[in-house]
PDB file of C-alpha atoms in Angstrom:
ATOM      1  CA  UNK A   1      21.421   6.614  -8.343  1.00  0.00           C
ATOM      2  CA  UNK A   2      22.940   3.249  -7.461  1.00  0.00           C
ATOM      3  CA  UNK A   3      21.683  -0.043  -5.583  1.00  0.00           C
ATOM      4  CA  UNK A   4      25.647  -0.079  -3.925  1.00  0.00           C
ATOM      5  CA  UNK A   5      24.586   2.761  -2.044  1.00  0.00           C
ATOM      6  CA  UNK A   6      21.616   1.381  -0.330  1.00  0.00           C
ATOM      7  CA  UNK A   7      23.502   0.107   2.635  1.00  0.00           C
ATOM      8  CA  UNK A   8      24.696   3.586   3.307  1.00  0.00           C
ATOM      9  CA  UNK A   9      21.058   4.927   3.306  1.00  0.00           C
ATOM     10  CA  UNK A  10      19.896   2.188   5.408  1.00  0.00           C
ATOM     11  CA  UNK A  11      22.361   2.686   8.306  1.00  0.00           C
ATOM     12  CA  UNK A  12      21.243   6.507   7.964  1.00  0.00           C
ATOM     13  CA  UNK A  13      17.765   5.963   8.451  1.00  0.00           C
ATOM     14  CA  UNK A  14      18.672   3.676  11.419  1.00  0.00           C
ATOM     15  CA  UNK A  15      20.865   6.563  12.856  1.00  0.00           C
ATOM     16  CA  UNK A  16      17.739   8.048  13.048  1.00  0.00           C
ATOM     17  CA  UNK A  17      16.267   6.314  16.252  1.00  0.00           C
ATOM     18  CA  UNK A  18      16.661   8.158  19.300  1.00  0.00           C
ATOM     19  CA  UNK A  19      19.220   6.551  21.292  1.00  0.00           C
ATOM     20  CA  UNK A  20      18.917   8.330  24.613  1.00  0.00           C
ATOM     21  CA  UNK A  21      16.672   6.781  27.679  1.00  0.00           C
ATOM     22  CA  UNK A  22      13.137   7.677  27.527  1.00  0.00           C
ATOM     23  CA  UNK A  23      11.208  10.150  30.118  1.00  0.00           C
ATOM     24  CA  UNK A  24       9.004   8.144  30.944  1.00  0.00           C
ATOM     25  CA  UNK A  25       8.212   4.327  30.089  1.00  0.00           C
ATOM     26  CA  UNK A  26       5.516   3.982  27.485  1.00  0.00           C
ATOM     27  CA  UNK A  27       4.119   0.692  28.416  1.00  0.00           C
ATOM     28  CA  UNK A  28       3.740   1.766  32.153  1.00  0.00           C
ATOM     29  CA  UNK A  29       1.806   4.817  30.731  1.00  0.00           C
ATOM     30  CA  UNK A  30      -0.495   2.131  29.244  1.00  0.00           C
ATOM     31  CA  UNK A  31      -0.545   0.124  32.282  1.00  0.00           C
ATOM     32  CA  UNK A  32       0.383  -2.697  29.889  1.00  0.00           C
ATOM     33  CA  UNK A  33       3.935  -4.535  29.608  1.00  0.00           C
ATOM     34  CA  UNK A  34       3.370  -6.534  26.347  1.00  0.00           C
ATOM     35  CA  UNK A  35       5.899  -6.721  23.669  1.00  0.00           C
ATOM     36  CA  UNK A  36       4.292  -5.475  20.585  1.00  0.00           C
ATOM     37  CA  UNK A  37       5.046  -4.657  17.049  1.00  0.00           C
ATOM     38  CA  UNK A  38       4.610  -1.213  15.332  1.00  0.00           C
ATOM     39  CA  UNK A  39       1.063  -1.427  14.428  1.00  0.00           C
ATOM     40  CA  UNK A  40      -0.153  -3.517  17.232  1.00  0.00           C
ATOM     41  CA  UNK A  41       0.290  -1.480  20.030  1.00  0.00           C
ATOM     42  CA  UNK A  42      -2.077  -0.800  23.067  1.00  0.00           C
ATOM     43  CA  UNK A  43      -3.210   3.338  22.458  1.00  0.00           C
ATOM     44  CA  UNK A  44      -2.692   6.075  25.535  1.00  0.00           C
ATOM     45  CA  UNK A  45      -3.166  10.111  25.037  1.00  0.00           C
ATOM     46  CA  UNK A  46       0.041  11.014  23.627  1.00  0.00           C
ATOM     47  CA  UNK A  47       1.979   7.718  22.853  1.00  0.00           C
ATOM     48  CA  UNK A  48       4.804   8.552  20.036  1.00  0.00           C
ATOM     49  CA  UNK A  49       6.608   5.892  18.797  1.00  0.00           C
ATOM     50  CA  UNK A  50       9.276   5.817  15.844  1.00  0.00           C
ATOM     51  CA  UNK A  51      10.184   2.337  13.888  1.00  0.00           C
ATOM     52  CA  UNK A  52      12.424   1.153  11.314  1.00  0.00           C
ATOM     53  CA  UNK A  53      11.560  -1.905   9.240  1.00  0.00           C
ATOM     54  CA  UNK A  54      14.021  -3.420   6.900  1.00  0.00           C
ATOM     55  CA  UNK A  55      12.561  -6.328   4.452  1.00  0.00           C
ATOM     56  CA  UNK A  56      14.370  -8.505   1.882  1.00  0.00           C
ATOM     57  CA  UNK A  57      12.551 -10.335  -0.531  1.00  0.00           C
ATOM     58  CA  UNK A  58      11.856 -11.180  -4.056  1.00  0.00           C
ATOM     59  CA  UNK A  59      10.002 -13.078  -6.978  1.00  0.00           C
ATOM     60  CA  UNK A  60      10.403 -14.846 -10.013  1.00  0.00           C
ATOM     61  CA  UNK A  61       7.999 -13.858 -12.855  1.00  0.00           C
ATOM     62  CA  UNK A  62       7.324 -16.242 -16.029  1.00  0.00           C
ATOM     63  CA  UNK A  63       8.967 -19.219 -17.603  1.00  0.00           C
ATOM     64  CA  UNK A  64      12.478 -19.825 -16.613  1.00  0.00           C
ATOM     65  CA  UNK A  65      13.761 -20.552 -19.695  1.00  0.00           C
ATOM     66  CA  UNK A  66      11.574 -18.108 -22.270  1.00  0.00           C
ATOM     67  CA  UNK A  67      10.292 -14.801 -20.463  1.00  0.00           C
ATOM     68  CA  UNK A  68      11.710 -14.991 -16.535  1.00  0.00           C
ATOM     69  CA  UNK A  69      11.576 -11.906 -14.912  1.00  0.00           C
ATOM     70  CA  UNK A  70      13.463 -12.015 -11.146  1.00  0.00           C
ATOM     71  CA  UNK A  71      12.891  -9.208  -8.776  1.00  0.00           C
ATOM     72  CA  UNK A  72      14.984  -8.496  -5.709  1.00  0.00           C
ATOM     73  CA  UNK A  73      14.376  -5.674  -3.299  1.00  0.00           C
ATOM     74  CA  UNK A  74      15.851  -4.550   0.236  1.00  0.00           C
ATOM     75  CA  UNK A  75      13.116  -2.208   1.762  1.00  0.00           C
ATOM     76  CA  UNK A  76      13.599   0.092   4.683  1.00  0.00           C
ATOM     77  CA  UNK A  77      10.469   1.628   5.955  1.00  0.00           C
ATOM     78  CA  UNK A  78      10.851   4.274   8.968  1.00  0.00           C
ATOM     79  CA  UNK A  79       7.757   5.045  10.473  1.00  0.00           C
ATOM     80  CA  UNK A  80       5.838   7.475  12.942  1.00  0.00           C
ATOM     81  CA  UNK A  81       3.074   6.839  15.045  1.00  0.00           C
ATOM     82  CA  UNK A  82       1.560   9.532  16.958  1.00  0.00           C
ATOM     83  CA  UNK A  83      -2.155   8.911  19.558  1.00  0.00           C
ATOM     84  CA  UNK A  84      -3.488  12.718  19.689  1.00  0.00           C
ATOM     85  CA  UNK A  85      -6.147  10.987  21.711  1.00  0.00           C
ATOM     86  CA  UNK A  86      -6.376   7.358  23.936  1.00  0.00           C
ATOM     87  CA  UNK A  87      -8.507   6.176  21.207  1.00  0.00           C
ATOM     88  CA  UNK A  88      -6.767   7.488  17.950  1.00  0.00           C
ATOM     89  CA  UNK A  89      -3.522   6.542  16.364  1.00  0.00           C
ATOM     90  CA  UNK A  90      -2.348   8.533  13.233  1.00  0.00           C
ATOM     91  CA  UNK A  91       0.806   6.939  11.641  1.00  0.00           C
ATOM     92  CA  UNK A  92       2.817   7.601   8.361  1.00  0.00           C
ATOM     93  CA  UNK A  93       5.718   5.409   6.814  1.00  0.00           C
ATOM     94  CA  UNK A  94       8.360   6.429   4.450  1.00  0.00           C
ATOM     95  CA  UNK A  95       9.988   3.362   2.532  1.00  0.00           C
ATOM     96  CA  UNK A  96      13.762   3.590   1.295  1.00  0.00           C
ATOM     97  CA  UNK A  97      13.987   1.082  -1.488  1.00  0.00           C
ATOM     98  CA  UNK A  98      16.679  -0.516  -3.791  1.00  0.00           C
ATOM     99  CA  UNK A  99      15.426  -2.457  -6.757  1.00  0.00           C
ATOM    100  CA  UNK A 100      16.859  -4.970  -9.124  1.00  0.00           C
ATOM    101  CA  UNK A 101      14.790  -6.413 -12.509  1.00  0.00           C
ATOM    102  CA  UNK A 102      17.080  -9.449 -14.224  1.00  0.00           C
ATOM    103  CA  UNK A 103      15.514 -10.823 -17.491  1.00  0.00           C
ATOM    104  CA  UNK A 104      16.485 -14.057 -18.660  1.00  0.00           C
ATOM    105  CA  UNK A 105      18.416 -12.440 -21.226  1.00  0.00           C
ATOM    106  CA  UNK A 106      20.634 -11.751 -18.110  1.00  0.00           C
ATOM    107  CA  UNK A 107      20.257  -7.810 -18.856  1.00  0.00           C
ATOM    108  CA  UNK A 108      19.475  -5.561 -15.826  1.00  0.00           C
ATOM    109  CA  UNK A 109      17.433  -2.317 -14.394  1.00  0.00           C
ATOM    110  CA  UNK A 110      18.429  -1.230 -10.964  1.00  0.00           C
ATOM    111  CA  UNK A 111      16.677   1.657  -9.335  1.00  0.00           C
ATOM    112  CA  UNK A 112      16.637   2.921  -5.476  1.00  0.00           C
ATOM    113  CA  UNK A 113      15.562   5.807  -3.494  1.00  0.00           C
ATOM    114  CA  UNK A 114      12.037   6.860  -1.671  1.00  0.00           C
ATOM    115  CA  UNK A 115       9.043   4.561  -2.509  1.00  0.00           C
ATOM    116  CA  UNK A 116       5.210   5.432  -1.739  1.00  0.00           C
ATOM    117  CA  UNK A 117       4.583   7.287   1.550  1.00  0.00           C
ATOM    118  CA  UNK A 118       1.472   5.407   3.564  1.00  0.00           C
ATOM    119  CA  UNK A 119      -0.785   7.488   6.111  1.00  0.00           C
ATOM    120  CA  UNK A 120      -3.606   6.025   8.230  1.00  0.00           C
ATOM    121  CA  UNK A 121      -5.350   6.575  10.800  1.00  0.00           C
ATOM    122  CA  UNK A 122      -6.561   3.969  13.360  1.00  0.00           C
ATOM    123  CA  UNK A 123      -9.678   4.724  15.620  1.00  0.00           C
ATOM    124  CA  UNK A 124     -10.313   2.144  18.634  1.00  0.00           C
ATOM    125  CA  UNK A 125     -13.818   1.804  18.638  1.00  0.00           C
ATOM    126  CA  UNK A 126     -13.842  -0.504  21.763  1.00  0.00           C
ATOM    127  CA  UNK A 127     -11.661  -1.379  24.867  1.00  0.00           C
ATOM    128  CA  UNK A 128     -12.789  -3.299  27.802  1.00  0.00           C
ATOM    129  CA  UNK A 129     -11.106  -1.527  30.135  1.00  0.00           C
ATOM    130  CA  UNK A 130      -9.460   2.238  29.911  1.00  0.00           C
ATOM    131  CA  UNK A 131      -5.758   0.956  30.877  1.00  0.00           C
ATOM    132  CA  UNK A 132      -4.445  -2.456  30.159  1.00  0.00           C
ATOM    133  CA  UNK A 133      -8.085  -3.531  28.408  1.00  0.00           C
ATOM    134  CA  UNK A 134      -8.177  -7.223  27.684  1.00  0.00           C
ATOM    135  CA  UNK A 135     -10.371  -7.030  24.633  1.00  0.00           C
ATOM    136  CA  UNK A 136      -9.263  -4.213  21.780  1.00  0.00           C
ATOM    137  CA  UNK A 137     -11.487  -3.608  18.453  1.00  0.00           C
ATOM    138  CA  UNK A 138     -10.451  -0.961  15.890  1.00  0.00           C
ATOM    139  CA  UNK A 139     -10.437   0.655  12.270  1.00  0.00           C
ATOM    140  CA  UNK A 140      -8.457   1.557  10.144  1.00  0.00           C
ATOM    141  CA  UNK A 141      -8.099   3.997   7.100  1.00  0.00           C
ATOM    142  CA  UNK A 142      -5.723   5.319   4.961  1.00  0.00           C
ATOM    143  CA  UNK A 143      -4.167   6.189   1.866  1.00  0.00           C
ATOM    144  CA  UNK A 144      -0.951   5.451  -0.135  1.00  0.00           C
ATOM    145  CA  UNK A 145       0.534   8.430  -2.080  1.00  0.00           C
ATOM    146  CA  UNK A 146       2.477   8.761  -4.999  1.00  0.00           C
ATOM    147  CA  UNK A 147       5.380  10.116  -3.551  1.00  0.00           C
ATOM    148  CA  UNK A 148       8.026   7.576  -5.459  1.00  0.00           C
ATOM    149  CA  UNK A 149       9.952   9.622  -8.630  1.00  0.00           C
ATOM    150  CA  UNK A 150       9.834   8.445 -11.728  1.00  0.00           C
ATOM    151  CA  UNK A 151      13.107   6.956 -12.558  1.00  0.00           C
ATOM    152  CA  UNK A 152      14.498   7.284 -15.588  1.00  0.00           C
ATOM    153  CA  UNK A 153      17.282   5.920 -17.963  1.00  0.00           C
ATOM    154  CA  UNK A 154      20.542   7.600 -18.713  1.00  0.00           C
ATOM    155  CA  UNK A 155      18.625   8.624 -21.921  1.00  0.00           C
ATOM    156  CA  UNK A 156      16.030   9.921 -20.166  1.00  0.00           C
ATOM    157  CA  UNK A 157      13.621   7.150 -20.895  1.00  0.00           C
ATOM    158  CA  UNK A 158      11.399   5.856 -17.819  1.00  0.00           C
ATOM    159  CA  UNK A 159      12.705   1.939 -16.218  1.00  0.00           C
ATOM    160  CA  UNK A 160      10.488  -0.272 -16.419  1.00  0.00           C
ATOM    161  CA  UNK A 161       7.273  -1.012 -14.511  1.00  0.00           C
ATOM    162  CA  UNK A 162       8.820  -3.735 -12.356  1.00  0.00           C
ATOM    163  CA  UNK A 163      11.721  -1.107 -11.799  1.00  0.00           C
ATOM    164  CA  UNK A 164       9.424   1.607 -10.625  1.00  0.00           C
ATOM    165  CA  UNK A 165       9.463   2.327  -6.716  1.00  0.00           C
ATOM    166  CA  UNK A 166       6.039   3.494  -6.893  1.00  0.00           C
ATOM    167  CA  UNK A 167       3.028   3.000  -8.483  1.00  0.00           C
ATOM    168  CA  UNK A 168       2.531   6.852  -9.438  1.00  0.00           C
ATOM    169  CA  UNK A 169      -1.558   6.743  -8.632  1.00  0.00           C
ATOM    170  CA  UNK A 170      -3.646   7.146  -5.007  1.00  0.00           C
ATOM    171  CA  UNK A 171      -4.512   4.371  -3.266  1.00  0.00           C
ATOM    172  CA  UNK A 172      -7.176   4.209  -0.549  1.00  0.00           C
ATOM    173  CA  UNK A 173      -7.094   1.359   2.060  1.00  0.00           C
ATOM    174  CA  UNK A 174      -9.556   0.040   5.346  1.00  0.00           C
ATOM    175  CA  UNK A 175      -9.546  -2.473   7.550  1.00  0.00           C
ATOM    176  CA  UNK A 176     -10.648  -4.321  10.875  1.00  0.00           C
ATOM    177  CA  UNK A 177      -8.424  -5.467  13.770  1.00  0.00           C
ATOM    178  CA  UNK A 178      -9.421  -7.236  16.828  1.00  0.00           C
ATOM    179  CA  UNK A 179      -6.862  -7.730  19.949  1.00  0.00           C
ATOM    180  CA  UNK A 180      -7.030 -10.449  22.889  1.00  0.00           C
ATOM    181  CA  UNK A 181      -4.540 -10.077  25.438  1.00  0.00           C
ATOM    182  CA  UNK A 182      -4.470 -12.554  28.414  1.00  0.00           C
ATOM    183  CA  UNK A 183      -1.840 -12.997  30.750  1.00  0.00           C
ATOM    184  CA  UNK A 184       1.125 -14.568  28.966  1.00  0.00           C
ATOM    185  CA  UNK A 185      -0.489 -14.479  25.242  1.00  0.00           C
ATOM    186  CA  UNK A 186      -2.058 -11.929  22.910  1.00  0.00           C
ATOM    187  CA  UNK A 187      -4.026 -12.370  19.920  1.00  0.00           C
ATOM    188  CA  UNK A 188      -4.723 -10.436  16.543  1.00  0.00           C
ATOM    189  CA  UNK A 189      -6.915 -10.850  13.668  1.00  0.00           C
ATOM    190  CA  UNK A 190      -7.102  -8.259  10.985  1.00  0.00           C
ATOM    191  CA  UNK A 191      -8.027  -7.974   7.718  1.00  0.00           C
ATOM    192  CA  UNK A 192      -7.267  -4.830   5.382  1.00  0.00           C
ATOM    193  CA  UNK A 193      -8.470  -3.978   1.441  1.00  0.00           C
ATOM    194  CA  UNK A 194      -6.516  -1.729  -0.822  1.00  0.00           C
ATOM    195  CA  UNK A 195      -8.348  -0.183  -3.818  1.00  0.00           C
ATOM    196  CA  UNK A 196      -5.513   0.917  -6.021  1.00  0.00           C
ATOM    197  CA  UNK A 197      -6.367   3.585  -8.865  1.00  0.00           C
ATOM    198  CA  UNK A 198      -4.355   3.803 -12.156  1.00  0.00           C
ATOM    199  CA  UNK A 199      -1.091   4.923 -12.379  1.00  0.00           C
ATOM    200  CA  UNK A 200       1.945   5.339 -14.228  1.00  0.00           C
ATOM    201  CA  UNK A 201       2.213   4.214 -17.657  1.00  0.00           C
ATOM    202  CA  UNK A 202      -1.453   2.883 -17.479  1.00  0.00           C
ATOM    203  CA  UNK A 203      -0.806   0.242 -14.484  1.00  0.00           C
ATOM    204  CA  UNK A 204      -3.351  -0.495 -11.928  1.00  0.00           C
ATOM    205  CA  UNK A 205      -2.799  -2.927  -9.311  1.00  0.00           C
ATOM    206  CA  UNK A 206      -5.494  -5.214  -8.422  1.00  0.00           C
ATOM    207  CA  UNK A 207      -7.626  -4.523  -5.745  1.00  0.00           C
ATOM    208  CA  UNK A 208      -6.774  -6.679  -2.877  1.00  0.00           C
ATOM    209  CA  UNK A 209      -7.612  -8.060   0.550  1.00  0.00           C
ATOM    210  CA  UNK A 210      -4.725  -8.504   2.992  1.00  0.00           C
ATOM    211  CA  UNK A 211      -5.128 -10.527   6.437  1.00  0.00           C
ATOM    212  CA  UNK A 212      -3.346 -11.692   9.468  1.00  0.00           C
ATOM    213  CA  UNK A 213      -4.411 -14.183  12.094  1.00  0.00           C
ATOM    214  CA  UNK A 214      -1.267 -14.167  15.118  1.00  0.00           C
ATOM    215  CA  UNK A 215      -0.502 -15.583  18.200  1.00  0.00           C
ATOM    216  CA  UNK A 216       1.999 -14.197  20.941  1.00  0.00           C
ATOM    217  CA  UNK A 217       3.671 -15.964  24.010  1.00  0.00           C
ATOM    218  CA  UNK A 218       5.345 -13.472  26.432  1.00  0.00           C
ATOM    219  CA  UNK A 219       7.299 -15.463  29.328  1.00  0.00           C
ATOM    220  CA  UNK A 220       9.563 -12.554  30.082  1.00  0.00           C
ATOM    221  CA  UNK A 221       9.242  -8.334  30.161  1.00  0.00           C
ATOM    222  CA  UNK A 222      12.063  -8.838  28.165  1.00  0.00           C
ATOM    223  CA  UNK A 223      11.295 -11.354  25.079  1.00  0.00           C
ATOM    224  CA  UNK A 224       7.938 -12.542  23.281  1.00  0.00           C
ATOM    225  CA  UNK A 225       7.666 -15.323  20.492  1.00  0.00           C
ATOM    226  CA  UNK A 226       4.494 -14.569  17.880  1.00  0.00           C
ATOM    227  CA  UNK A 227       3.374 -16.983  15.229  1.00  0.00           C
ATOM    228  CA  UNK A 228       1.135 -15.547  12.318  1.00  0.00           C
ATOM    229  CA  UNK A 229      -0.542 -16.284   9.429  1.00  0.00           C
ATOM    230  CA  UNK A 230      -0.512 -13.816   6.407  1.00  0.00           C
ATOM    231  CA  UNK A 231      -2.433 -14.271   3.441  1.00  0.00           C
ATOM    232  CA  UNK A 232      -3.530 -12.152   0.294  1.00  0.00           C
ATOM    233  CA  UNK A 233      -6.247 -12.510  -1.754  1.00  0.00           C
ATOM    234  CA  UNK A 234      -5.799  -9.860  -5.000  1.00  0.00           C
ATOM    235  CA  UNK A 235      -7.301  -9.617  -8.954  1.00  0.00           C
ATOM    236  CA  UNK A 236      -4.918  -8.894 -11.586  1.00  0.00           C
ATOM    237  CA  UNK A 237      -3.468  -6.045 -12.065  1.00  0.00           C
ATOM    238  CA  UNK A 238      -3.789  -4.576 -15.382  1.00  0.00           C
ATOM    239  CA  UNK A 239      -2.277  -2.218 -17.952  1.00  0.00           C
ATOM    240  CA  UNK A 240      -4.678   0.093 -19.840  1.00  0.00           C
ATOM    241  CA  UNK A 241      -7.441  -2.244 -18.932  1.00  0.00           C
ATOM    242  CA  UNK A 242      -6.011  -5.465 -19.779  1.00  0.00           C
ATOM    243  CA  UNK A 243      -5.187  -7.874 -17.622  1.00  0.00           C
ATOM    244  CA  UNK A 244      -1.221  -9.055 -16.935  1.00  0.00           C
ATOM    245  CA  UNK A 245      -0.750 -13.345 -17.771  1.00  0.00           C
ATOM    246  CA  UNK A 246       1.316 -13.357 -13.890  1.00  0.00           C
ATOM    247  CA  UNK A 247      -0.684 -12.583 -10.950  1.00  0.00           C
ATOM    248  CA  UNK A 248      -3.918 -12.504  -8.991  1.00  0.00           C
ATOM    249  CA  UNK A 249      -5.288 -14.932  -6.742  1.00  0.00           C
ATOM    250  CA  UNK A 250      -4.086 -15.806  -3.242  1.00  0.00           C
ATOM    251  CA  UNK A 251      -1.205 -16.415  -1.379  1.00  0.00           C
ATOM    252  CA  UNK A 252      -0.147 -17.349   2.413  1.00  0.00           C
ATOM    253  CA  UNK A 253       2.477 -16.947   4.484  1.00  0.00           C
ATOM    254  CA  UNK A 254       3.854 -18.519   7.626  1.00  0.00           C
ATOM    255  CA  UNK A 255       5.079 -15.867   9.811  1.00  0.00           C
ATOM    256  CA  UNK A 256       7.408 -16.282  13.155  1.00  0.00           C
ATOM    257  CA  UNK A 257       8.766 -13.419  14.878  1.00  0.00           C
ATOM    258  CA  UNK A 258      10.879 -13.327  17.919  1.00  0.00           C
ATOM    259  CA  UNK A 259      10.462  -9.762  19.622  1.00  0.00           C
ATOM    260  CA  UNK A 260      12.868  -8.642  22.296  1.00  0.00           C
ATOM    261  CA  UNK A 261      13.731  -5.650  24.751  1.00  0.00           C
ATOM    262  CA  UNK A 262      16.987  -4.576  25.249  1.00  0.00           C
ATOM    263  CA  UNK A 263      16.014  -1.766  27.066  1.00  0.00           C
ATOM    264  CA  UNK A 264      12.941   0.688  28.410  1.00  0.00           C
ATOM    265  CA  UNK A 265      11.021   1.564  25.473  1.00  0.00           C
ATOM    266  CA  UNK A 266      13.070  -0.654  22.748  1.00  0.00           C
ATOM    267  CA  UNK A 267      11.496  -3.451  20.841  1.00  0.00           C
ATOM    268  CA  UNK A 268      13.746  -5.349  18.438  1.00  0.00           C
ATOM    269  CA  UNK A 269      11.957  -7.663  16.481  1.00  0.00           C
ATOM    270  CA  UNK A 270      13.130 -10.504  13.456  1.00  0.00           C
ATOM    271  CA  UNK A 271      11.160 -12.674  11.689  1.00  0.00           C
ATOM    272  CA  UNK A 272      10.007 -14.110   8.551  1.00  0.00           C
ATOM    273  CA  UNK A 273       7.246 -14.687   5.740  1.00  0.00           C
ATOM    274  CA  UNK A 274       7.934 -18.350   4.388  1.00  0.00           C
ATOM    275  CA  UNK A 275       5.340 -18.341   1.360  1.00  0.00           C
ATOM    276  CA  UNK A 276       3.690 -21.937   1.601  1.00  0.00           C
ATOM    277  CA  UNK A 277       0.422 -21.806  -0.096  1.00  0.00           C
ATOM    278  CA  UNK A 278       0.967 -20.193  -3.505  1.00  0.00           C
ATOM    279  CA  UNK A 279      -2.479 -19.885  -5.938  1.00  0.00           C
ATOM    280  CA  UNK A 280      -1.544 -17.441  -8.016  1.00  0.00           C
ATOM    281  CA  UNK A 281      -2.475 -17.343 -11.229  1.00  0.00           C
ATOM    282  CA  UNK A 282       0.219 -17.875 -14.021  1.00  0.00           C
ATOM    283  CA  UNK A 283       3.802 -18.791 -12.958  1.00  0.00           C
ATOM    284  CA  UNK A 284       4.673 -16.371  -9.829  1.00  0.00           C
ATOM    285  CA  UNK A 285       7.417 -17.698  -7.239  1.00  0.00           C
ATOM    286  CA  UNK A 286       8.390 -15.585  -4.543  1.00  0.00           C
ATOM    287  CA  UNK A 287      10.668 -15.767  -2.090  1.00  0.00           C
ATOM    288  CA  UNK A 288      10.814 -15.918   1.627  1.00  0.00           C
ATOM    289  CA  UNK A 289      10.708 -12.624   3.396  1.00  0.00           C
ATOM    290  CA  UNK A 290      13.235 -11.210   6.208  1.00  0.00           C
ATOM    291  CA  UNK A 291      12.526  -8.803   8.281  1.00  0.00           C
ATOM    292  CA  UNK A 292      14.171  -7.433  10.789  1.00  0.00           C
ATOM    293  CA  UNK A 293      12.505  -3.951  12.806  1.00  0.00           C
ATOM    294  CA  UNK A 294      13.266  -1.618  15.739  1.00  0.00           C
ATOM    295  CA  UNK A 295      11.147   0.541  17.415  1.00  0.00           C
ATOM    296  CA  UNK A 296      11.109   2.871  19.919  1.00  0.00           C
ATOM    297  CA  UNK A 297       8.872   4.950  22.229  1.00  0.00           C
ATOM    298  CA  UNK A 298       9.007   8.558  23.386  1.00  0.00           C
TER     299      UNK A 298
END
């Protein structure tokens, strides 16, 4: 499969969204008109909501002029979220990726097609209030699946780690969220560890610690500004027990988003991660993020 066919796969997946008007509007049903991100939301008895989120990024791995590895990726993740229950929401995501590894030999592995499927479930354990609650607390778990094929040379030899879409093992994740909403402005903290098990070819990402600290300023029904911090604290990942040179430690992110509402039950949303606290270990560089989502509720 080729990387030139990505942008045919993403405009697929975005074909996907519903386009016609909803029944009924979702953040009346809440009793709540904030602009939120998939994730974030405000949980009522029967919410569905579908999103797409495409990502661009990449990283530079190693000395420039001796062992450089670059990555690039474009990532398209469509997601599901479904609350069975005003206090549960159970979500999966599907990523779509295309992948490019350039060594500084200027030779090149390119890979694309479905990455690691993601499923979690997120229990509110308390609201202030039962519609429109000023004060949210929740928890999350999950688990990441090996869903991701192996992909493999014309020879039939397997691409390189960095190549790989997925990480071939099961990985369990939890976490902690806290919402604020007040008038104009929300607020989110969360924090969420991954404890990745070994996987293909004897890799095992490090276990990590993921959180997010945001701001949101709604002046309108119809647009929201949110400012966020992202940061990641991880060990080393390692192959067949030992450690790789490149990696491990922490990294933050400033993150702006501008969210906006077309129409009933649409929220487009761009942003991005600008990396400006790097202590990584060895020589890692990545770049800025762009992001760029829609979602949509039934």
């Amino acid at each position: 499969m080729r990387a030139s066919h990505l942008p045919f796969l993403l405009s697929a997946a975005l074909v996907l969204l519903p386009g016609s008007s909803a029944w009924a509007c979702a953040t009346c049903a809440c009793g709540d008109p904030t602009l939120m991100s998939m994730g974030t939301e405000q949980p009522f008895a029967g919410r569905l909501r579908l999103s797409t989120t495409l990502r661009a990024w990449g990283q530079t791995v190693g000395n420039d002029r001796v062992d450089a590895l670059r990555l690039r990726e474009a990532r398209l993740d469509v997601a599901a979220a479904f609350a069975p229950f005003p206090w549960l929401f159970l979500s999966a995501t599907l990523p779509l990726q295309a992948r490019e590894i350039r060594e500084v030999s200027l030779s090149r592995e390119r890979g694309w097609g479905v990455g690691d499927v993601e499923l979690t479930a997120k229990a509110f354990l308390f609201k202030d209030r039962e519609f429109s609650a000023d004060h949210l607390f929740s928890v999350l778990v999950g688990v990441k699946l090996p869903t991701a094929p192996k992909l493999r040379a014309e020879d039939g030899a397997l691409l390189g780690l960095d190549t790989q879409l997925g990480s071939g093992s099961v990985d369990p994740l939890a976490g902690l969220a806290y919402q604020h909403f007040r008038g104009e402005w929300s607020f989110l903290v969360s924090a969420t560890g991954f404890l990745p098990t070994r996987g293909i070819l004897g890799y095992r990402a490090g276990a990590s610690v993921r959180t997010t600290a945001a701001a949101q300023y709604q002046p309108s029904a119809k647009w929201a500004v949110r400012m966020g911090l992202d940061g990641r604290l991880e060990r080393a990942s390692d192959i067949d027990g030992e450690e790789e040179a490149n990696g491990g430690g922490f990294i933050a992110y400033a993150s702006p988003d501008v969210l906006f509402s077309p129409s009933t039950d649409v929220v487009v949303g761009a942003g991005v991660r600008v990396p400006f606290f790097n202590r990584l270990r060895g020589r890692v560089a990545p770049t800025p993020i762009a992001m760029m989502s829609v979602a949509y509720d039934l």
